[in-house]
Amino acid sequence: MAKPSSSNTILEERKDFMVSPFGDSKPALRKAYFLKPTATSMEEPELPSDSISPLSPQTLQRNNCPLKSSSMSWVHPNQDWITWVSRMQSKHQAAWKKSGIDQAILNSTYDIKKSIELIIGLSEKWCPNTNTFVFPWGEATITLEDVIILGGYSVLGSPVSCFVENREWEVIEEKMMDARMNIVRSRARKACQHAWMKKFSNGGSEIEHEAFLALWLSRTVFQNSSHTIRKQVFPIAICLARGIPIALAPAVLASIYRDLSRLKRAIVAGNNESRLELFSPVQLVQFWAWERFPILQPKPDVLNFGDPRSARWDRAKIPKIPKVENVRLTLDSAAESFLWRPYAKSLKNWSFPEFYRENEELVLADSGFDIHLESFIRCLRVSKILGLDYMENYSPHRVAMQFGMDQDLPGRVNLDKTREIAWMNYNKPTSDTKLYIPSRLSESNVTTRYLKWWEQMVLGKNKKVSGSSQQQRSAKRSKPDMQVSKGEKTSIDPDVPPGFRPKNNMNESRISAKKDKPAAVEMLAGNNQQSFGNEVIANGELRGQSQCNFTSNVHDGTDRNMEPPSQSAQNISGGEATMGAAGRATDQTGGGQENTAAGNTTSNRLSINGNAGESNGYKLDIAELENWITLLERKVARLKAARRLGAQV
């Protein structure tokens, strides 16, 4: 049997010069914890593909009308299923908890509305090479932690390619195969899920529990185009019915990675007329975006005690704002509003994962780790994750800040090509003698070389990391060896949650679009400013599109009214284009309220080759205008990064 990789450690502890992800602090030498592997040079990390490069105007125009022929599996629960879940839960909840699927099954009873525009907008940012979303302000991705918390699936247990282990289990599998064959031979002519439910949901069958789990697995976890009962899930159902954990989380995540890559390739190729079938639980992609981009989320429901976190989105009304072009612009401008650790924020009637700690800890491995820390270790380890018949690369070291760790240059990884070795390396015990657990309120930083790499290699800018700064970010992580320059004051703002900058820093980060303007947008000029939060974004909506307010929920249970991230472009034929805005919607974790009064916003109009309200008869092609706006947005993002680095532009 092949041997797993020799190095089993997942964390690297060392002193390095650290700066904030925004580059707005002086480099400070301190102890930091990084996810392995880290790169030894700036040329080593694998670069994202075309995810950060502007799509062609033709592609942007096409994507504003989502892939009409795509088949995206999206299961809405019916009353028969909800009733069956309730009855089986009363009998088998103990076994479900033991096998780690109790919350995942409850999630299948929620009716989640689909936002195809949001999923398409996110897919445009997907990089199949790295399995990450690549935004102008950094990399992020859906991780195993997200699948645990939002999906309710386990990262521990046997692989999904498990087999029945004894004669008793073989008999049960044979009965399930016979039942499936009888349905195939009936008028249904296939292993119809509806016929399966009708056959077993009335009770009386000795294999009802296994049959129920087989339907749940085929319906929500391992879906297929024909919506049938998959015989491959029978061994999994038999194990789960006996409280035996199966590592469903990596299989679910691998299917999501696969489908996002397929969708991205279809977007780039422009195959909007071809049949594209996606069968992963895409709801998790939508949950992920709602949790991390507050401005895009609908008004969540209040959780009842013990509910899965996903219950807050049950029957949530999708905001009217997310047209694909608006989603695109909101994602590009979300540097200061993106929540790197949304699950670290207090939420009524929801308990933090056991591996979230109030204070940072070093846990010694002398007596081994409990199942919660073992789950956390799986989330942190670079690995190849396995589905039923596919494998995908999992690279948490590229998004270390999502786990509260510091970010360094991500090293290249040569992952195993066989399923056997891949599973061994995923499931192997760690050799770390101690495990660092960050405080849930800590702020992560990046190394100076990472910031420089991102500017030079990823954004294609030759910037120099400067020691000058604007103002220190709030320092919630306390390190005894943290070095601060003499006379420098560190601002501590208890009202700013992790991942945000203090409000008094926000105004400093604004950069006028007048510097280095592309020729295409040289005509844009104006004085007034329409802002949402503190970041301005462009938008390509046409005059006549409706404007709407939507409500988002603060985690302390209060509601806030917000304006959408973009306003309709007005009087284009008359030569006037409007810049909308999207900024951060700061959540107060201390039970305070948040005021976003309409009177707190000012307006900004940029007119074409003239002052606000002037018309010169200049006519614009809509697709061309949208492309200009996108280019302008990226230019502004780069200018902001340059300003924070103290470079001359």
XYZ file of C-alpha atoms in Angstrom:
649
model
C 0.000 0.000 0.000
C 1.259 3.449 -0.877
C 2.480 5.638 1.922
C 0.980 9.035 2.625
C 3.014 12.216 2.399
C 5.807 12.519 4.948
C 4.924 15.944 6.340
C 1.758 15.851 8.435
C 1.921 19.260 10.059
C -0.581 21.901 9.013
C 0.621 25.023 10.873
C 3.791 27.057 10.599
C 4.732 29.353 13.475
C 7.322 32.067 12.898
C 8.007 35.767 13.250
C 7.424 37.875 10.181
C 6.621 41.433 9.193
C 2.840 41.720 9.136
C 0.522 44.385 7.744
C -3.231 44.716 7.459
C -4.844 43.254 4.328
C -5.584 46.823 3.260
C -1.917 47.816 3.529
C -2.846 50.718 5.797
C -0.566 49.864 8.707
C 3.166 49.910 9.270
C 4.858 46.515 9.004
C 5.243 45.045 12.478
C 7.457 42.111 13.376
C 5.487 39.617 15.451
C 4.770 35.954 15.905
C 2.278 34.663 13.356
C 0.594 31.374 12.491
C 0.295 30.339 8.860
C -1.349 27.435 7.080
C 1.109 25.221 5.269
C 2.507 25.077 2.721
C 3.928 28.572 2.324
C 5.978 29.641 -0.665
C 9.685 30.397 -0.570
C 9.602 33.004 -3.347
C 7.115 35.330 -4.998
C 7.310 33.305 -8.223
C 6.201 30.048 -6.588
C 2.477 30.534 -5.812
C 0.046 29.358 -8.446
C -1.573 32.388 -9.992
C -5.314 32.605 -10.449
C -6.397 32.294 -14.069
C -8.573 34.895 -15.765
C -10.913 35.418 -12.823
C -9.578 38.853 -11.970
C -9.186 40.031 -15.558
C -12.058 42.005 -17.037
C -14.397 39.863 -19.111
C -14.997 41.011 -22.640
C -17.897 43.409 -23.253
C -19.645 40.659 -25.211
C -19.333 38.259 -22.273
C -20.542 40.894 -19.806
C -23.539 41.628 -22.008
C -24.327 37.924 -22.324
C -24.064 37.272 -18.601
C -26.536 40.013 -17.798
C -29.050 37.484 -19.100
C -28.110 34.302 -17.149
C -27.680 30.952 -18.863
C -31.269 30.241 -19.783
C -30.675 26.634 -20.770
C -28.778 25.643 -17.645
C -30.286 23.028 -15.363
C -29.479 23.880 -11.761
C -30.773 21.305 -9.337
C -32.702 23.178 -6.671
C -34.888 21.092 -4.415
C -37.947 22.639 -2.799
C -39.433 20.483 -0.019
C -43.019 19.321 -0.314
C -45.310 18.644 2.608
C -44.978 14.853 2.276
C -41.215 15.104 2.702
C -41.484 17.477 5.667
C -43.960 15.117 7.360
C -41.725 12.112 6.784
C -38.694 13.962 8.171
C -40.648 14.891 11.299
C -41.787 11.326 11.898
C -38.355 9.805 11.315
C -36.708 12.430 13.509
C -38.842 11.406 16.477
C -37.577 7.836 16.096
C -33.984 8.185 14.934
C -32.642 11.551 16.056
C -30.098 9.896 18.361
C -28.595 7.954 15.436
C -28.573 11.086 13.295
C -26.696 13.046 15.919
C -24.197 10.236 16.350
C -23.520 10.087 12.614
C -23.453 13.902 12.348
C -26.358 14.396 9.900
C -29.163 15.712 12.137
C -28.824 19.333 11.044
C -28.236 18.400 7.406
C -31.531 16.501 7.309
C -33.392 19.409 8.913
C -31.885 21.719 6.278
C -33.705 19.697 3.602
C -37.053 20.921 4.988
C -36.338 24.614 4.332
C -37.617 26.390 1.239
C -34.753 28.477 -0.115
C -35.490 30.879 -2.939
C -33.000 30.805 -5.770
C -31.034 33.859 -6.903
C -29.584 32.809 -10.238
C -28.107 36.286 -10.721
C -26.092 35.968 -7.526
C -24.759 32.549 -8.471
C -23.814 33.696 -11.979
C -22.139 36.816 -10.580
C -20.077 34.736 -8.153
C -19.207 32.195 -10.847
C -17.638 34.952 -12.933
C -15.104 35.350 -10.111
C -14.358 31.632 -9.834
C -10.895 30.327 -10.687
C -10.911 26.604 -11.639
C -7.112 26.457 -11.209
C -7.214 27.290 -7.498
C -10.877 26.567 -6.604
C -11.215 30.063 -5.172
C -13.146 33.228 -5.896
C -10.683 35.886 -7.015
C -11.767 39.448 -6.336
C -9.732 42.611 -6.919
C -9.236 42.818 -3.147
C -8.293 39.188 -2.407
C -9.067 35.496 -2.613
C -11.890 33.710 -0.804
C -13.671 30.409 -1.209
C -16.215 28.006 0.194
C -14.382 25.832 2.712
C -15.119 22.716 4.701
C -15.950 24.984 7.636
C -18.755 26.537 5.573
C -20.085 23.114 4.642
C -20.071 22.061 8.307
C -21.872 25.179 9.549
C -24.182 25.976 6.642
C -24.808 22.464 5.354
C -24.659 20.505 8.583
C -22.403 17.827 7.085
C -19.531 16.064 8.826
C -15.874 16.134 7.814
C -15.168 13.049 9.915
C -15.963 9.407 9.320
C -15.592 6.852 6.551
C -15.302 7.877 2.888
C -18.400 8.002 0.705
C -17.007 5.021 -1.205
C -17.701 2.768 1.781
C -18.999 -0.786 1.431
C -21.313 -2.996 3.462
C -19.276 -4.855 6.056
C -21.284 -7.909 7.074
C -24.018 -10.260 5.965
C -26.751 -8.401 7.873
C -25.975 -5.222 5.989
C -25.806 -7.133 2.703
C -29.356 -8.397 3.268
C -30.593 -4.855 3.830
C -28.816 -3.661 0.692
C -30.365 -6.500 -1.320
C -33.859 -5.533 -0.119
C -33.245 -1.935 -1.148
C -31.979 -3.061 -4.565
C -35.092 -5.201 -5.034
C -37.361 -2.302 -4.100
C -35.552 -0.047 -6.545
C -35.821 -2.626 -9.335
C -39.563 -3.039 -8.757
C -40.061 0.700 -9.206
C -37.950 0.673 -12.384
C -40.164 -2.115 -13.786
C -43.337 -0.235 -12.947
C -45.020 2.451 -15.035
C -42.450 4.928 -13.771
C -39.743 3.125 -15.821
C -37.063 4.589 -13.577
C -36.166 4.628 -9.867
C -38.492 7.565 -9.324
C -37.998 9.396 -6.031
C -41.721 10.112 -5.705
C -42.572 6.428 -6.109
C -39.879 5.528 -3.558
C -41.333 7.944 -1.021
C -44.833 6.638 -1.617
C -43.629 3.079 -1.100
C -41.799 3.629 2.195
C -43.170 6.778 3.856
C -46.328 5.148 5.192
C -44.357 3.034 7.667
C -44.419 -0.677 8.183
C -41.230 -1.528 6.290
C -38.344 -2.967 8.244
C -35.936 -0.972 6.088
C -37.868 2.313 6.242
C -35.028 4.191 7.949
C -32.452 3.105 5.374
C -34.929 3.870 2.562
C -35.545 7.337 4.012
C -31.815 8.098 4.164
C -31.329 6.772 0.615
C -33.946 9.233 -0.612
C -32.408 12.093 1.380
C -28.960 11.349 -0.046
C -30.261 11.045 -3.628
C -32.498 14.098 -3.295
C -30.201 16.642 -1.623
C -26.595 15.395 -1.400
C -25.840 13.357 -4.534
C -28.378 14.573 -7.069
C -28.557 13.465 -10.691
C -30.271 14.560 -13.894
C -33.035 11.969 -13.788
C -33.915 12.633 -10.113
C -33.773 8.958 -9.278
C -32.729 6.857 -6.300
C -29.019 6.205 -6.687
C -27.942 2.713 -5.722
C -24.458 4.029 -4.911
C -25.863 5.651 -1.768
C -27.266 2.435 -0.273
C -24.077 1.530 1.685
C -23.890 5.119 2.964
C -27.529 5.006 4.097
C -26.982 1.717 5.921
C -23.996 3.114 7.826
C -25.725 6.384 8.732
C -28.796 4.531 9.997
C -26.540 2.839 12.539
C -24.916 6.043 13.739
C -21.709 5.479 11.789
C -20.287 8.821 10.575
C -19.576 9.299 6.883
C -17.460 12.223 5.667
C -20.141 13.847 3.519
C -18.729 17.383 3.784
C -15.716 16.848 1.485
C -17.914 15.066 -1.057
C -20.426 17.927 -1.048
C -17.678 20.547 -1.355
C -15.993 18.650 -4.194
C -19.265 18.629 -6.139
C -19.691 22.387 -5.585
C -16.136 23.061 -6.800
C -16.771 20.905 -9.870
C -20.001 22.697 -10.779
C -18.592 26.197 -10.212
C -15.738 25.342 -12.579
C -18.153 24.027 -15.191
C -20.281 27.132 -14.872
C -17.257 29.425 -15.134
C -16.047 27.681 -18.288
C -19.508 28.016 -19.813
C -19.569 31.737 -18.983
C -16.165 32.369 -20.558
C -17.020 30.295 -23.633
C -20.397 31.972 -23.987
C -22.314 28.709 -24.143
C -25.535 30.300 -23.017
C -27.536 28.236 -25.480
C -26.109 24.863 -24.510
C -27.470 22.526 -21.890
C -25.489 22.886 -18.682
C -26.505 20.617 -15.824
C -25.412 21.309 -12.251
C -26.246 18.821 -9.514
C -24.338 19.974 -6.458
C -26.139 21.598 -3.484
C -25.788 25.072 -5.002
C -27.861 26.496 -2.135
C -24.638 26.455 -0.112
C -23.038 28.871 -2.582
C -25.935 31.247 -2.030
C -25.760 30.813 1.763
C -22.027 31.527 1.631
C -22.582 34.776 -0.254
C -25.398 35.904 2.025
C -23.306 35.285 5.132
C -20.219 37.122 3.870
C -21.688 39.959 1.777
C -24.277 41.592 4.063
C -25.393 44.011 1.385
C -26.562 41.123 -0.821
C -28.487 39.195 1.787
C -32.264 39.164 2.183
C -33.861 39.828 5.546
C -33.078 36.715 7.615
C -35.518 35.071 9.970
C -34.886 34.796 13.706
C -33.606 31.374 14.697
C -35.350 29.203 17.225
C -33.054 27.612 19.765
C -31.453 24.505 18.290
C -32.232 25.382 14.667
C -29.503 24.974 12.047
C -27.998 28.258 10.943
C -29.518 27.854 7.474
C -33.006 28.097 8.979
C -32.662 31.872 8.997
C -32.975 31.835 5.180
C -36.128 29.668 5.073
C -38.579 31.377 2.691
C -36.450 34.534 2.733
C -37.535 36.956 0.045
C -34.799 37.590 -2.502
C -33.936 41.307 -2.818
C -34.924 42.839 -6.134
C -31.533 44.437 -6.646
C -29.231 41.559 -7.684
C -29.171 41.832 -11.446
C -25.962 40.195 -12.604
C -24.277 43.514 -13.402
C -25.124 44.846 -9.938
C -23.832 41.696 -8.239
C -20.638 41.974 -10.250
C -20.000 45.534 -9.152
C -20.920 44.854 -5.535
C -18.465 41.950 -5.330
C -15.664 44.016 -6.835
C -16.138 46.820 -4.318
C -16.633 44.691 -1.194
C -13.094 44.909 0.195
C -14.186 46.650 3.377
C -17.563 44.951 3.832
C -16.634 41.313 3.227
C -16.920 39.245 6.408
C -13.927 36.944 6.658
C -15.382 35.175 9.717
C -19.170 35.628 9.750
C -19.712 32.730 12.150
C -17.643 34.486 14.819
C -20.356 37.109 15.221
C -23.012 36.701 17.875
C -26.360 35.484 16.581
C -29.456 35.024 18.716
C -30.254 31.382 19.562
C -27.204 30.077 17.686
C -24.206 28.477 19.379
C -20.665 28.943 18.158
C -18.840 25.867 16.858
C -16.823 24.173 19.580
C -13.571 25.126 17.845
C -14.391 28.834 18.194
C -12.770 30.287 21.311
C -13.129 33.617 23.060
C -9.367 33.829 23.596
C -6.596 32.412 21.478
C -5.265 29.075 22.711
C -2.464 26.635 22.092
C -3.848 23.136 22.562
C -1.239 20.454 23.220
C -1.591 17.185 21.343
C -0.398 15.028 24.272
C -3.772 13.412 24.832
C -5.065 13.852 21.293
C -7.732 16.207 20.017
C -11.458 15.864 20.512
C -13.800 15.469 17.539
C -14.409 19.208 17.319
C -10.719 20.047 17.009
C -10.265 17.101 14.639
C -12.963 18.669 12.478
C -11.129 21.993 12.605
C -7.906 20.275 11.542
C -9.664 18.816 8.481
C -10.779 22.330 7.573
C -7.208 23.661 7.756
C -5.370 20.912 5.868
C -4.588 21.138 2.159
C -5.935 17.970 0.594
C -7.683 16.285 -2.276
C -11.381 15.910 -1.418
C -13.396 13.007 -2.774
C -16.895 12.765 -4.200
C -18.649 9.630 -5.415
C -16.733 9.584 -8.692
C -14.699 12.795 -8.735
C -11.913 14.564 -6.827
C -11.084 18.229 -6.333
C -8.195 20.195 -4.796
C -8.893 21.850 -1.455
C -6.589 24.808 -0.700
C -7.374 26.475 2.647
C -3.839 27.908 2.795
C -4.901 30.400 0.112
C -7.698 31.791 2.324
C -6.181 31.508 5.806
C -7.931 34.644 7.051
C -11.274 32.828 6.791
C -10.043 30.687 9.707
C -8.585 33.529 11.762
C -5.031 32.675 10.697
C -2.490 35.002 9.110
C -1.909 34.879 5.362
C 1.429 34.258 3.703
C 2.328 33.377 0.131
C 0.507 30.109 -0.642
C 2.896 27.353 -1.652
C 2.319 25.104 -4.646
C 0.811 21.726 -3.917
C 1.193 18.477 -5.825
C -1.766 16.513 -4.566
C -2.266 12.795 -4.944
C -3.898 11.466 -8.077
C -5.336 8.218 -6.712
C -8.399 8.051 -4.500
C -6.725 5.687 -2.059
C -3.757 7.938 -1.299
C -5.909 11.056 -1.383
C -8.176 9.644 1.319
C -5.206 8.523 3.430
C -3.765 12.029 3.376
C -7.121 13.635 4.123
C -7.788 11.316 7.047
C -4.292 11.084 8.538
C -3.616 12.417 12.049
C -1.705 15.637 12.343
C 1.876 15.664 13.561
C 1.552 19.118 15.085
C 2.541 18.964 18.748
C 0.249 21.878 19.463
C -2.709 23.395 17.677
C -3.208 27.140 17.552
C -6.852 28.199 17.990
C -7.365 31.887 17.187
C -9.753 34.043 19.156
C -13.036 34.417 17.342
C -12.605 38.198 17.584
C -9.023 38.351 16.348
C -8.068 40.158 13.170
C -5.839 38.440 10.669
C -2.983 40.119 8.846
C -0.877 39.355 5.802
C 2.867 39.288 5.332
C 4.451 42.195 3.511
C 5.586 39.875 0.744
C 2.055 38.567 0.277
C 0.737 42.095 -0.144
C 3.503 42.854 -2.606
C 2.832 39.593 -4.490
C -0.855 40.380 -4.758
C -0.124 43.802 -6.221
C 2.606 42.713 -8.609
C 1.644 39.209 -9.681
C -2.107 39.098 -9.302
C -3.203 42.644 -10.024
C -0.302 43.118 -12.393
C 0.913 46.239 -10.617
C 4.542 46.908 -9.769
C 4.018 48.386 -6.320
C 6.432 48.689 -3.462
C 5.414 47.924 0.097
C 6.062 51.084 2.052
C 6.614 51.579 5.754
C 4.361 54.616 5.769
C 0.806 54.157 6.883
C -2.439 56.013 7.230
C -3.790 54.768 10.510
C -3.448 51.473 12.337
C -6.309 49.055 12.151
C -7.951 48.179 15.451
C -5.639 45.685 17.118
C -7.756 42.999 18.688
C -5.082 40.342 18.594
C -2.685 40.889 21.455
C 0.874 39.637 21.001
C 3.630 40.216 23.565
C 6.241 40.535 20.836
C 4.248 42.906 18.668
C 6.451 45.842 17.676
C 5.027 49.290 17.121
C 7.070 52.213 15.946
C 7.960 54.807 18.549
C 5.260 57.412 18.914
C 2.760 55.424 16.900
C -0.684 55.037 18.396
C -2.744 51.967 17.751
C -6.449 52.687 17.397
C -8.693 50.251 19.218
C -12.334 50.419 18.186
C -14.500 47.882 20.038
C -17.430 48.644 17.778
C -15.664 47.458 14.660
C -16.156 43.704 14.032
C -13.401 41.507 12.590
C -12.638 42.210 8.951
C -13.749 45.881 9.118
C -11.797 49.062 9.460
C -12.778 51.850 11.842
C -15.155 54.426 10.439
C -12.618 57.218 10.775
C -10.328 55.272 8.460
C -12.921 54.894 5.772
C -12.828 58.433 4.474
C -9.053 58.234 4.176
C -9.348 55.243 1.869
C -11.315 57.090 -0.784
C -9.377 57.776 -3.927
C -10.495 60.109 -6.640
C -11.060 58.508 -10.013
C -9.376 61.513 -11.605
C -5.885 59.999 -11.384
C -4.692 57.791 -14.243
C -8.119 57.682 -15.826
C -8.391 55.341 -18.813
C -9.105 57.077 -22.089
C -12.518 55.420 -22.181
C -13.586 57.184 -19.000
C -11.662 60.435 -19.399
C -14.964 62.220 -19.927
C -16.407 61.247 -16.540
C -16.364 64.101 -14.049
C -18.566 65.412 -11.256
C -18.826 66.893 -7.806
C -21.772 65.460 -5.907
C -21.508 61.974 -4.496
C -24.127 59.294 -3.908
C -22.657 56.914 -1.357
C -23.677 53.822 0.493
C -21.391 53.282 3.468
C -18.008 54.561 2.362
C -17.211 52.866 -0.925
C -18.386 54.053 -4.307
C -19.190 51.613 -7.072
C -20.324 52.051 -10.607
C -23.426 50.484 -12.032
C -24.808 49.829 -15.442
C -28.529 49.866 -14.799
C -30.640 51.579 -17.415
C -33.042 54.412 -16.860
C -36.461 53.088 -16.059
C -35.293 50.203 -13.893
C -36.970 50.295 -10.553
C -35.135 51.435 -7.447
C -35.930 49.659 -4.235
C -34.923 49.584 -0.603
C -34.345 46.306 1.093
C -33.933 45.264 4.662
C -31.033 43.403 6.194
C -30.899 41.925 9.641
C -28.328 42.912 12.224
C -27.125 39.951 14.230
C -28.603 41.261 17.430
C -32.076 40.861 15.986
C -32.616 44.472 14.873
C -33.427 45.361 11.300
C -31.953 48.029 9.153
C -33.146 49.559 5.925
C -30.570 49.928 3.229
C -30.503 51.308 -0.221
C -29.492 48.898 -2.968
C -25.853 48.848 -4.014
C -26.549 50.709 -7.211
C -28.886 53.378 -8.507
C -30.368 53.534 -11.983
C -28.268 55.323 -14.548
C -30.291 58.304 -15.618
C -30.531 60.242 -18.867
C -27.884 58.316 -20.739
C -28.998 59.787 -24.055
C -28.595 63.221 -22.517
C -25.074 62.458 -21.482
C -25.436 61.721 -17.757
C -24.205 58.600 -15.991
C -24.690 57.946 -12.319
C -22.291 56.235 -10.003
C -24.047 54.152 -7.375
C -22.457 53.069 -4.169
C -21.818 50.075 -2.048
C -20.015 50.083 1.233
C -19.968 48.258 4.412
C -23.049 47.611 6.474
C -21.460 47.409 9.878
C -23.004 44.868 12.251
C -22.851 45.750 15.923
C -22.206 42.667 17.957
C -22.764 44.300 21.296
C -26.529 44.521 21.024
C -26.491 48.095 19.766
C -28.608 49.498 16.980
C -27.517 50.679 13.598
C -28.819 53.751 11.867
C -28.694 54.000 8.123
C -30.916 56.983 7.597
C -31.474 58.260 4.128
C -30.364 61.647 5.326
C -26.858 60.319 6.031
C -26.079 59.790 2.370
C -24.994 62.353 -0.128
C -25.251 62.122 -3.870
C -22.683 61.939 -6.614
C -23.378 62.385 -10.283
C -20.773 62.035 -12.957
C -21.736 63.643 -16.222
C -20.350 62.743 -19.598
C -18.002 65.463 -20.865
C -19.710 68.138 -18.858
C -21.176 69.196 -15.553
C -24.091 67.538 -13.866
C -27.212 68.020 -15.906
C -25.428 69.110 -19.098
C -26.204 67.380 -22.342
C -23.888 67.391 -25.303
C -25.493 64.770 -27.497
C -22.746 62.204 -26.935
C -24.222 58.760 -27.577
C -23.035 55.588 -25.881
C -23.435 51.937 -26.642
C -24.824 50.245 -23.514
C -22.395 47.312 -23.571
C -19.516 49.719 -24.110
C -20.659 51.870 -21.202
C -20.891 48.854 -18.926
C -17.374 47.847 -19.896
C -16.094 51.365 -19.165
C -17.721 51.313 -15.779
C -16.165 47.929 -14.989
C -12.732 49.164 -16.029
C -13.182 52.300 -13.956
C -14.152 50.231 -10.937
C -11.049 48.104 -11.217
C -8.900 51.192 -11.689
C -10.332 52.741 -8.552
C -9.635 49.532 -6.601
C -6.021 49.548 -7.754
C -5.582 53.219 -6.975
C -6.913 52.593 -3.475
C -4.448 49.770 -3.000
C -1.657 51.998 -4.237
C -2.648 54.805 -1.880
C -2.663 52.424 1.060
C 0.775 51.161 0.139
C 2.043 54.709 -0.061
C 3.176 54.262 -3.662
C 3.359 57.074 -6.193
C 0.775 56.669 -8.943
